[in-house]
Short mmCIF file of C-alpha atoms in Angstrom, two decimals:
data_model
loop_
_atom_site.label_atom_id
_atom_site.label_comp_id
_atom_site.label_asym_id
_atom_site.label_seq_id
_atom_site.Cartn_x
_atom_site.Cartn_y
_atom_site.Cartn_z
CA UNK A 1 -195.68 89.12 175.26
CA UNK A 2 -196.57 85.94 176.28
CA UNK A 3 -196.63 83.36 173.38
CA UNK A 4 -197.43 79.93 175.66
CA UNK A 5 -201.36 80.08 174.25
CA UNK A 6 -199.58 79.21 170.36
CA UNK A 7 -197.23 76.28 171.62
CA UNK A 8 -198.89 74.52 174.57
CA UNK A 9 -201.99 72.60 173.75
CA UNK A 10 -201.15 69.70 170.88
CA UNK A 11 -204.00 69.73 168.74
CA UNK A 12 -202.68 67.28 165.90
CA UNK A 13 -201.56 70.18 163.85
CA UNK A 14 -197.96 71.43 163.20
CA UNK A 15 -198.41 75.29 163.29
CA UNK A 16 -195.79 76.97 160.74
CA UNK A 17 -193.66 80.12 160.79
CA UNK A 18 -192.38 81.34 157.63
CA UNK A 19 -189.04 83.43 157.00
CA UNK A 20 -188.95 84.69 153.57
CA UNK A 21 -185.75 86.20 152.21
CA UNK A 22 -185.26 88.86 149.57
CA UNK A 23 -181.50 87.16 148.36
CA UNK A 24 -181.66 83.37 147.69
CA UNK A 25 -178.01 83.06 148.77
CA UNK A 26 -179.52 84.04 152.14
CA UNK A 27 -181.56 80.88 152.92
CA UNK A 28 -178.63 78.76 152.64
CA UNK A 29 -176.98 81.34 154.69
CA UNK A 30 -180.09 81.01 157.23
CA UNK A 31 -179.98 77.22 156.97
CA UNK A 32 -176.61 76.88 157.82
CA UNK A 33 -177.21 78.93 161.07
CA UNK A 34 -179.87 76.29 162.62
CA UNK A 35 -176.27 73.93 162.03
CA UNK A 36 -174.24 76.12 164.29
CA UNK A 37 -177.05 76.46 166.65
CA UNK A 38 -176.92 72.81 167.22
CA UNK A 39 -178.76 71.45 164.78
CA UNK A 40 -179.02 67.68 163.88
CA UNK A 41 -180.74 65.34 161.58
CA UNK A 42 -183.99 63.70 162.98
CA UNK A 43 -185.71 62.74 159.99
CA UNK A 44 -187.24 59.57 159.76
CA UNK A 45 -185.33 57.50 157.17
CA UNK A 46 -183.26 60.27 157.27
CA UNK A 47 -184.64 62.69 154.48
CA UNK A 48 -183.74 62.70 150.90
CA UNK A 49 -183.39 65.60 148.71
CA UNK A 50 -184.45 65.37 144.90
CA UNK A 51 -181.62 66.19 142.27
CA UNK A 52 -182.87 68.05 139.25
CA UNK A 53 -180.26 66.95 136.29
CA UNK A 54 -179.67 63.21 137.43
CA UNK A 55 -183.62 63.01 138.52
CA UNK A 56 -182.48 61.06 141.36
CA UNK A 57 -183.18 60.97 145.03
CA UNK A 58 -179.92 61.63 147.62
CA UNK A 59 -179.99 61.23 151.03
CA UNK A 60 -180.09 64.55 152.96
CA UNK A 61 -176.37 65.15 154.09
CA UNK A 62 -177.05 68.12 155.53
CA UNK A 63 -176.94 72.58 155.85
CA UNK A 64 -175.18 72.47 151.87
CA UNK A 65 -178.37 70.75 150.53
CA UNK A 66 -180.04 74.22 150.85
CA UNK A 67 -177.39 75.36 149.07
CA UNK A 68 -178.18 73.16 145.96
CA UNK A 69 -181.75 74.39 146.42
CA UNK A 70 -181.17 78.32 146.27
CA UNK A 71 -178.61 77.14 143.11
CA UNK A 72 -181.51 75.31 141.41
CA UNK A 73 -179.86 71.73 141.14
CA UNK A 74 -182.55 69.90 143.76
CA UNK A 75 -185.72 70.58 144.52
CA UNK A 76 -187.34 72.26 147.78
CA UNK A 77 -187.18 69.71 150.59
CA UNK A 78 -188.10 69.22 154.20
CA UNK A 79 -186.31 67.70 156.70
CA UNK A 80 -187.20 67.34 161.00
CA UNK A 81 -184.13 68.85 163.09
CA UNK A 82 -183.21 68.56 166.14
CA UNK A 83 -180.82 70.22 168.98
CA UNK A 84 -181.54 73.75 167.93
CA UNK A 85 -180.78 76.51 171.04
CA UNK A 86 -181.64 80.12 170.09
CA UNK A 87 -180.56 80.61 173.61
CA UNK A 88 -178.83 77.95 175.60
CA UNK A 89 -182.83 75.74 175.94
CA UNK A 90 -183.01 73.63 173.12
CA UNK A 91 -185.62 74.03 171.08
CA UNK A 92 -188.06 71.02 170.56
CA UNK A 93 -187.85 69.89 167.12
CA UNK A 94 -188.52 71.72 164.44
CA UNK A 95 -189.74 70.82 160.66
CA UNK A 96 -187.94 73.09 158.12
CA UNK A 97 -188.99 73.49 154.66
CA UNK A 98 -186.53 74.71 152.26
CA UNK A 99 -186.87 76.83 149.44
CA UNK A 100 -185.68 79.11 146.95
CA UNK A 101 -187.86 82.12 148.72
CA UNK A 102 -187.28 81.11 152.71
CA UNK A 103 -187.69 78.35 155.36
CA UNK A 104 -191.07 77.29 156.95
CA UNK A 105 -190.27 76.27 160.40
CA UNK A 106 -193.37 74.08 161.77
CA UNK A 107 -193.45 72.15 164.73
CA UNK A 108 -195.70 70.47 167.85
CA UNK A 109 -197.69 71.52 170.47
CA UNK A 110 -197.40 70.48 173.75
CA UNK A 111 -195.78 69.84 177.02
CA UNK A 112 -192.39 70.22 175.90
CA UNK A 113 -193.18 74.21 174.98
CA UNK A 114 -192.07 76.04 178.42
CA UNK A 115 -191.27 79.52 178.65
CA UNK A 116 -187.70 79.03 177.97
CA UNK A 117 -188.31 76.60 174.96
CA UNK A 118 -190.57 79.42 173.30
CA UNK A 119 -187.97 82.48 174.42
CA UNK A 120 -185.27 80.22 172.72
CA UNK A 121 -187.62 80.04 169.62
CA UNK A 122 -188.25 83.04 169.54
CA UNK A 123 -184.38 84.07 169.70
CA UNK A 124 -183.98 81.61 166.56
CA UNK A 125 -186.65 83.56 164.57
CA UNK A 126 -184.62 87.14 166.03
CA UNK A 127 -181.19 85.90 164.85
CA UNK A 128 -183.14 84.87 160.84
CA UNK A 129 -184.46 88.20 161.09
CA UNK A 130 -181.10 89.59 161.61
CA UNK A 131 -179.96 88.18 158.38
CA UNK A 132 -182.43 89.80 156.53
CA UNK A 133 -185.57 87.46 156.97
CA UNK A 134 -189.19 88.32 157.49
CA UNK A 135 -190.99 86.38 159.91
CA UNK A 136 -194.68 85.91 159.08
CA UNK A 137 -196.58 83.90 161.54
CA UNK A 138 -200.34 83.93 159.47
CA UNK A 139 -201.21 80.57 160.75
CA UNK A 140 -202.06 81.95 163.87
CA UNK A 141 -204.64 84.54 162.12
CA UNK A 142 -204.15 88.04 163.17
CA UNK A 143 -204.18 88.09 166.68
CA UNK A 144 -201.20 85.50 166.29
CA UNK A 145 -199.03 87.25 163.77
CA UNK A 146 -199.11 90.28 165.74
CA UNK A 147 -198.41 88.87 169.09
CA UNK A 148 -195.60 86.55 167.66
CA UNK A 149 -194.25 89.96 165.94
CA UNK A 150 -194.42 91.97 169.68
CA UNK A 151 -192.78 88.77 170.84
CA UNK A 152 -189.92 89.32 168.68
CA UNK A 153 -189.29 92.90 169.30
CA UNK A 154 -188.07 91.83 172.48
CA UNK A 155 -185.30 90.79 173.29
#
């Protein structure tokens, strides 16, 4: 299934895909896998995560901040990485929210999406499956969620 129509045209928006997890402990566990699959910091300002008890700001240092998250010591955060390969393409950056229940992955459209950017997102999303994450794509509506779903029953 050919996904191009969802990543090619930048319209100004930053389209999400959700992975929800049943296990908290697993979205740290999913976090630290976009870190060994290349993934670096590219957060303006770098990103800061909020800390519950102190009520202070840190900066982001990184995959164990999603850690403190699923433990309930800071609260959700986003950060922009970059770097990611699902295969060996990288993948053009990606937003990630973090949260007690998943990761939102959003990101641009445009020129940068080829067919071997989207297969290597698309490999991401199979390998946060494989540790126990649903992948929802609703931003795309129906026709989207089902042909980013055939998408990733290939492989």
């Amino acid at each position: 299934m050919k996904l191009s129509q969802y990543f090619s045209n930048d319209d100004g928006s930053l389209p999400e895909v959700e992975i929800a997890f049943q296990a908290e402990s697993s979205v740290a566990t999913a976090f630290e896998l976009l870190y060994v699959l290349g993934a670096k910091n590219a957060t303006a300002s770098g990103g800061h995560v909020w800390i519950r008890a102190a009520q202070v700001e840190k900066p982001f240092s990184g995959s164990a901040d999603a850690l403190l998250v699923t433990e309930g010591l800071a609260d959700p955060f986003h950060v922009v990485l970059g770097g990611i390969c699902g295969t060996n393409q990288i993948i053009p950056d990606l937003g990630v929210f973090v949260s007690t229940e998943g990761l939102i992955l959003d990101y641009r459209m445009g020129p940068e999406w080829g067919q071997a950017e989207i297969e290597s997102f698309s490999e991401l999303l199979r390998k946060l499956h494989s540790l126990g994450g649903t992948i929802s794509a609703a931003w795309w509506g129906e026709d989207g969620e089902r042909d980013f779903q055939a998408a990733l029953k290939h492989s």
